[in-house]
Amino acid sequence: MGALLKLQAENFVEDKNVRDQYINKTEVLQKVKSLSLLPDNQHMTVKAVAEYYEVEYQTIINVLNRHKSEFEKDGVKTINNKDEGYFKVKEALSTGQFIVKLVPRKAILRVGMLLRDSEVAIKVRDYLLRVEEVSTEEQKRSIWSDHDVIKLNGIMKDEMSKGNSKWGAIRKAAKAFNKNPHAVYQKYLYVSKKHGSLDEYINKNILLFLNKESEEIHKAEIEVTDQNLKQETEHTPLVGAFQTKINRMLESMKNAYELESVINELKLEVKDLKHKLEIRDLEITTFDESLAKRDRIISKLKKEKVALETSVKAIRKIVLNGTKTSNIEENSKPEGLTYTHDKSGIVEVKN
């Protein structure tokens, strides 16, 4: 944990107002470590709280007593077997335990803000601060001004007029805003769906006039700033050289960030291509199996065809060319024909 975070973490222990400010962020408890809640899914026993923070039972009792008013406000209370709530949690209690102190989620979190020597409590406080820091940074990145919408519209029009794709224009805009391309696309999609297009949004809110005025003021401010910097640089060459070095470093950092964004996008594209290839391989396998099945069916049909042709030839031979000898009278034999017997007792006619 950095020095600043350590200093801020101490504020949890020292300042009740800081504890009250973060008391509703009970979701961090489960993210730091699994909670052993009672069957009502709302409370823990003092013993379970001690096990969660890996401290002695008496340590938790001391914290609850020192800050009794705070914990009463959080809902800490003691019940016995005559209270209605007892029957909701008695299954998790030891045999013969008829009195239990219930510690709700907020109170569990407050204990973590107050314990100094618990590693788990330190992680809870650190997590609270880091989550807050990330949330604040994400909120800053997600804020869009009307000027940003106008700028986005201009970039989209300019890039698409050059024949670039919509996604290519989004990437160009993302670099200009130093934002993730997907975040820029979501903004573009949201405004377009809600207002029809970026142009419609700009026209409805009369942003062109406002933007022109603010842009002129902004340009004037930049000119004055540049002029002042130029004058200062002329009189202080060392400062100017140092400023140049800083600008180069910032430019390098910006290029590195842009390169990282491109790499992340390429990773996503590669992942998508791999998924498509897997689907294609599955389709090919299925097709090969269908072909093999078809070949087996064709082979079977060919065999059946040969057998059928053989049977047809035999029947045709019997019908057209032969009869039983018992059915032929000697006087009725046509002249010039010779009759012979085959294995099946059929007369063959030979010229």
Coordinates of C-alpha atoms in Angstrom, one line a residue:
M1 CA 0.0 0.0 0.0
G2 CA 1.4 3.5 -0.9
A3 CA 2.1 6.1 1.7
L4 CA -0.9 8.1 0.7
L5 CA -3.2 5.1 1.0
K6 CA -1.7 4.2 4.4
L7 CA -2.4 7.8 5.6
Q8 CA -6.0 7.5 4.3
A9 CA -6.5 4.1 5.9
E10 CA -5.5 5.6 9.3
N11 CA -8.5 8.0 8.9
F12 CA -10.8 5.0 9.2
V13 CA -9.5 4.2 12.6
E14 CA -9.4 7.9 13.8
D15 CA -12.4 9.6 12.2
K16 CA -16.0 8.4 12.7
N17 CA -17.1 10.6 9.8
V18 CA -14.9 8.7 7.4
R19 CA -16.3 5.4 8.7
D20 CA -19.9 6.7 8.2
Q21 CA -19.0 7.8 4.7
Y22 CA -18.0 4.2 3.6
I23 CA -20.4 2.2 5.9
N24 CA -22.8 1.2 3.1
K25 CA -20.0 -0.4 0.9
T26 CA -20.6 -3.8 2.6
E27 CA -20.1 -5.7 -0.6
V28 CA -16.3 -5.4 -0.2
L29 CA -16.4 -7.9 2.8
Q30 CA -17.3 -10.8 0.5
K31 CA -14.7 -9.7 -2.0
V32 CA -11.9 -9.7 0.6
K33 CA -13.0 -13.0 2.3
S34 CA -16.0 -15.3 2.5
L35 CA -18.5 -14.5 5.2
S36 CA -19.9 -17.1 7.6
L37 CA -23.4 -15.6 7.9
L38 CA -26.2 -17.0 10.1
P39 CA -29.2 -18.7 8.4
D40 CA -30.9 -15.3 8.1
N41 CA -28.2 -14.3 5.7
Q42 CA -27.9 -10.9 7.4
H43 CA -25.9 -11.4 10.6
M44 CA -22.8 -13.0 12.1
T45 CA -22.1 -14.0 15.7
V46 CA -19.2 -12.3 17.5
K47 CA -17.3 -15.5 17.3
A48 CA -17.7 -15.6 13.5
V49 CA -16.6 -12.0 13.2
A50 CA -13.5 -12.8 15.2
E51 CA -12.8 -15.7 12.9
Y52 CA -13.3 -13.5 9.8
Y53 CA -10.8 -10.9 11.0
E54 CA -8.5 -13.6 12.4
V55 CA -8.4 -12.1 15.9
E56 CA -9.3 -13.1 19.4
Y57 CA -13.0 -13.2 20.5
Q58 CA -12.3 -10.6 23.2
T59 CA -10.7 -8.2 20.7
I60 CA -14.1 -7.9 18.9
I61 CA -15.9 -7.5 22.2
N62 CA -13.6 -4.7 23.2
V63 CA -14.1 -2.9 19.8
L64 CA -17.9 -3.2 20.2
N65 CA -17.8 -1.8 23.7
R66 CA -15.5 1.1 22.9
H67 CA -17.7 2.3 20.0
K68 CA -21.1 1.1 21.4
S69 CA -23.1 4.0 20.1
E70 CA -21.9 3.5 16.5
F71 CA -22.6 -0.2 16.6
E72 CA -26.1 0.2 18.1
K73 CA -26.8 2.6 15.2
D74 CA -25.6 -0.2 12.8
G75 CA -28.0 -2.6 14.3
V76 CA -25.9 -4.7 16.7
K77 CA -28.2 -6.3 19.3
T78 CA -28.4 -9.1 21.8
I79 CA -31.3 -11.6 21.7
N80 CA -32.3 -14.7 23.7
N81 CA -34.5 -17.8 23.1
K82 CA -37.6 -15.8 23.9
D83 CA -37.2 -13.4 21.0
E84 CA -38.7 -14.1 17.6
G85 CA -35.4 -13.6 15.8
Y86 CA -33.7 -16.4 17.9
F87 CA -35.5 -19.1 16.1
K88 CA -34.2 -17.9 12.7
V89 CA -30.6 -18.4 13.8
K90 CA -30.7 -21.1 16.4
E91 CA -29.7 -23.8 14.0
A92 CA -26.2 -22.2 13.7
L93 CA -25.7 -21.8 17.5
S94 CA -24.0 -24.1 19.8
T95 CA -26.1 -26.5 21.9
G96 CA -27.4 -24.8 25.0
Q97 CA -26.6 -21.3 23.7
F98 CA -29.7 -19.3 24.5
I99 CA -28.3 -15.8 24.2
V100 CA -26.5 -14.4 21.1
K101 CA -25.2 -11.0 20.0
L102 CA -26.1 -10.4 16.3
V103 CA -23.7 -8.4 14.2
P104 CA -25.1 -7.1 10.9
R105 CA -23.1 -6.5 7.7
K106 CA -22.6 -2.7 8.4
A107 CA -21.3 -3.5 11.9
I108 CA -19.0 -6.2 10.4
L109 CA -17.6 -3.6 8.0
R110 CA -17.2 -1.0 10.8
V111 CA -15.2 -3.5 12.9
G112 CA -12.8 -3.8 9.9
M113 CA -12.4 0.0 9.8
L114 CA -11.5 0.0 13.5
L115 CA -9.2 -3.0 14.0
R116 CA -5.5 -1.9 13.7
D117 CA -3.6 -5.2 13.9
S118 CA -5.8 -7.4 11.7
E119 CA -4.4 -8.3 8.3
V120 CA -7.9 -8.9 7.0
A121 CA -9.1 -5.5 8.3
I122 CA -6.2 -3.8 6.6
K123 CA -7.2 -5.5 3.3
V124 CA -10.8 -4.3 3.8
R125 CA -9.7 -0.7 4.3
D126 CA -7.3 -0.9 1.4
Y127 CA -10.0 -2.4 -0.8
L128 CA -12.4 0.4 0.2
L129 CA -9.9 3.0 -0.9
R130 CA -8.9 1.4 -4.1
V131 CA -12.5 0.7 -5.2
E132 CA -13.2 4.4 -4.5
E133 CA -10.2 5.4 -6.5
V134 CA -11.0 3.2 -9.5
S135 CA -14.7 4.3 -9.5
T136 CA -13.7 8.0 -9.4
E137 CA -11.3 7.5 -12.3
E138 CA -13.9 5.5 -14.3
Q139 CA -16.4 8.3 -13.8
K140 CA -13.9 10.9 -15.0
R141 CA -13.2 8.9 -18.1
S142 CA -16.9 8.3 -18.8
I143 CA -17.9 12.0 -18.7
W144 CA -18.7 13.4 -22.1
S145 CA -19.3 17.1 -22.7
D146 CA -21.3 18.7 -25.5
H147 CA -18.0 19.8 -27.1
D148 CA -16.9 16.1 -27.1
V149 CA -20.0 15.1 -28.9
I150 CA -19.4 17.8 -31.6
K151 CA -15.8 16.7 -31.9
L152 CA -16.9 13.0 -32.2
N153 CA -19.4 13.9 -34.9
G154 CA -16.7 15.8 -36.9
I155 CA -14.3 13.0 -36.7
M156 CA -16.9 10.4 -37.8
K157 CA -18.0 12.5 -40.8
D158 CA -14.4 13.3 -41.8
E159 CA -13.2 9.7 -41.6
M160 CA -16.3 8.2 -43.3
S161 CA -16.0 10.8 -46.1
K162 CA -12.5 9.5 -46.8
G163 CA -14.0 6.0 -47.3
N164 CA -13.1 4.6 -44.0
S165 CA -15.4 2.2 -42.1
K166 CA -17.5 3.3 -39.1
W167 CA -15.2 1.2 -36.8
G168 CA -12.1 2.8 -38.3
A169 CA -13.7 6.2 -37.5
I170 CA -14.4 5.1 -34.0
R171 CA -10.8 4.1 -33.5
K172 CA -9.6 7.5 -34.8
A173 CA -12.0 9.2 -32.4
A174 CA -10.8 7.0 -29.5
K175 CA -7.2 8.1 -30.1
A176 CA -8.3 11.8 -30.2
F177 CA -10.2 11.4 -26.9
N178 CA -7.6 9.1 -25.3
K179 CA -10.5 6.6 -24.5
N180 CA -11.2 3.0 -25.1
P181 CA -12.7 2.4 -28.6
H182 CA -15.5 0.4 -27.2
A183 CA -16.4 3.3 -24.8
V184 CA -16.5 5.7 -27.7
Y185 CA -18.6 3.3 -29.7
Q186 CA -21.1 2.9 -26.8
K187 CA -21.4 6.7 -26.6
Y188 CA -21.9 7.0 -30.4
L189 CA -24.5 4.2 -30.3
Y190 CA -26.4 5.7 -27.3
V191 CA -26.7 9.2 -28.8
S192 CA -27.6 7.8 -32.2
K193 CA -30.4 5.5 -30.9
K194 CA -31.8 8.1 -28.6
H195 CA -31.7 11.1 -30.9
G196 CA -31.5 9.5 -34.4
S197 CA -28.0 10.7 -35.1
L198 CA -25.2 12.9 -33.6
D199 CA -26.3 15.7 -36.0
E200 CA -29.9 15.5 -34.6
Y201 CA -28.6 15.8 -31.0
I202 CA -26.4 18.8 -31.9
N203 CA -29.3 20.5 -33.7
K204 CA -31.8 19.9 -31.0
N205 CA -29.6 21.3 -28.3
I206 CA -28.3 24.2 -30.5
L207 CA -24.7 23.2 -29.9
L208 CA -23.2 24.5 -33.0
F209 CA -23.5 28.2 -32.0
L210 CA -22.4 27.4 -28.4
N211 CA -19.5 25.4 -29.6
K212 CA -18.3 28.1 -32.0
E213 CA -18.3 30.7 -29.2
S214 CA -16.5 28.4 -26.8
E215 CA -14.1 27.3 -29.4
E216 CA -13.1 30.9 -30.2
I217 CA -12.6 31.6 -26.5
H218 CA -10.6 28.3 -26.2
K219 CA -8.4 29.3 -29.1
A220 CA -7.8 32.7 -27.6
E221 CA -6.8 31.2 -24.3
I222 CA -4.4 28.8 -26.1
E223 CA -2.8 31.7 -28.1
V224 CA -2.3 33.7 -24.9
T225 CA -0.8 30.6 -23.1
D226 CA 1.5 29.8 -26.0
Q227 CA 2.7 33.4 -26.2
N228 CA 3.4 33.4 -22.4
L229 CA 5.2 30.1 -22.7
K230 CA 7.2 31.4 -25.6
Q231 CA 8.3 34.5 -23.8
E232 CA 9.3 32.5 -20.7
T233 CA 11.2 30.0 -22.8
E234 CA 13.1 32.8 -24.6
H235 CA 14.3 34.2 -21.2
T236 CA 14.9 30.8 -19.6
P237 CA 16.5 28.4 -22.1
L238 CA 17.1 25.7 -19.4
V239 CA 13.4 25.7 -18.6
G240 CA 12.6 25.5 -22.3
A241 CA 14.9 22.4 -22.8
F242 CA 13.4 20.8 -19.7
Q243 CA 9.9 21.4 -21.0
T244 CA 10.9 19.9 -24.4
K245 CA 12.1 16.8 -22.6
I246 CA 8.9 16.5 -20.7
N247 CA 6.8 17.0 -23.9
R248 CA 8.8 14.1 -25.5
M249 CA 8.2 11.9 -22.5
L250 CA 4.5 12.7 -22.5
E251 CA 4.3 12.0 -26.3
S252 CA 6.1 8.6 -25.7
M253 CA 3.6 7.7 -23.0
K254 CA 0.7 8.6 -25.2
N255 CA 2.2 6.5 -28.1
A256 CA 2.7 3.6 -25.6
Y257 CA -0.9 3.9 -24.5
E258 CA -2.2 4.0 -28.1
L259 CA 0.0 1.0 -28.9
E260 CA -1.4 -0.9 -25.9
S261 CA -5.0 -0.1 -27.0
V262 CA -4.2 -1.4 -30.5
I263 CA -2.7 -4.6 -29.0
N264 CA -5.8 -5.2 -26.9
E265 CA -8.0 -4.7 -29.9
L266 CA -5.9 -7.1 -31.9
K267 CA -6.2 -9.7 -29.1
L268 CA -9.9 -9.4 -29.2
E269 CA -9.9 -9.9 -32.9
V270 CA -7.6 -12.9 -32.7
K271 CA -9.9 -14.4 -30.0
D272 CA -12.9 -13.9 -32.2
L273 CA -11.1 -15.5 -35.2
K274 CA -10.1 -18.5 -33.0
H275 CA -13.7 -18.9 -32.0
K276 CA -14.9 -18.7 -35.6
L277 CA -12.2 -21.3 -36.6
E278 CA -13.4 -23.7 -33.9
I279 CA -17.0 -23.4 -35.2
R280 CA -15.7 -24.0 -38.7
D281 CA -13.8 -27.1 -37.7
L282 CA -16.9 -28.4 -36.0
E283 CA -18.9 -27.8 -39.1
I284 CA -16.3 -29.6 -41.2
T285 CA -16.2 -32.5 -38.9
T286 CA -20.0 -32.8 -39.0
F287 CA -19.9 -32.5 -42.8
D288 CA -17.2 -35.3 -43.0
E289 CA -19.4 -37.5 -40.9
S290 CA -22.4 -36.9 -43.2
L291 CA -20.2 -37.7 -46.2
A292 CA -19.1 -41.0 -44.6
K293 CA -22.6 -41.9 -43.7
R294 CA -23.8 -41.1 -47.3
D295 CA -21.0 -43.3 -48.7
R296 CA -22.0 -46.2 -46.6
I297 CA -25.6 -45.8 -47.7
I298 CA -24.5 -45.6 -51.4
S299 CA -22.4 -48.7 -51.0
K300 CA -25.3 -50.6 -49.4
L301 CA -27.7 -49.5 -52.2
K302 CA -25.2 -50.6 -54.9
K303 CA -25.1 -54.1 -53.3
E304 CA -28.8 -54.2 -53.2
K305 CA -29.0 -53.1 -56.8
V306 CA -26.6 -55.9 -57.9
A307 CA -28.7 -58.4 -56.0
L308 CA -31.9 -57.1 -57.5
E309 CA -30.5 -57.1 -61.0
T310 CA -29.5 -60.7 -60.6
S311 CA -32.9 -61.7 -59.4
V312 CA -34.6 -59.8 -62.3
K313 CA -32.4 -61.6 -64.8
A314 CA -33.3 -65.0 -63.3
I315 CA -37.0 -64.2 -63.4
R316 CA -36.9 -62.8 -66.9
K317 CA -35.0 -65.9 -68.0
I318 CA -37.7 -68.1 -66.5
V319 CA -40.6 -66.2 -68.0
L320 CA -39.3 -65.6 -71.5
N321 CA -37.0 -68.6 -72.2
G322 CA -38.1 -71.7 -70.3
T323 CA -40.8 -73.9 -68.8
K324 CA -41.0 -77.1 -66.9
T325 CA -40.5 -80.2 -69.0
S326 CA -43.7 -81.7 -67.6
N327 CA -45.7 -78.9 -69.2
I328 CA -44.2 -79.5 -72.7
E329 CA -45.7 -82.1 -74.9
E330 CA -43.5 -83.9 -77.4
N331 CA -45.7 -83.1 -80.3
S332 CA -45.9 -79.4 -79.4
K333 CA -42.1 -78.7 -79.5
P334 CA -41.4 -76.2 -82.2
E335 CA -39.1 -77.4 -84.9
G336 CA -35.5 -76.3 -84.9
L337 CA -35.3 -75.7 -81.1
T338 CA -33.3 -77.8 -78.6
Y339 CA -34.4 -78.2 -75.0
T340 CA -32.0 -78.9 -72.1
H341 CA -32.3 -78.9 -68.3
D342 CA -30.5 -76.6 -66.0
K343 CA -29.8 -77.2 -62.2
S344 CA -33.2 -75.7 -61.2
G345 CA -35.1 -78.1 -63.5
I346 CA -35.9 -75.3 -66.1
V347 CA -35.7 -76.0 -69.8
E348 CA -33.3 -73.8 -71.7
V349 CA -34.1 -73.1 -75.4
K350 CA -31.0 -73.2 -77.7
N351 CA -30.9 -72.7 -81.4

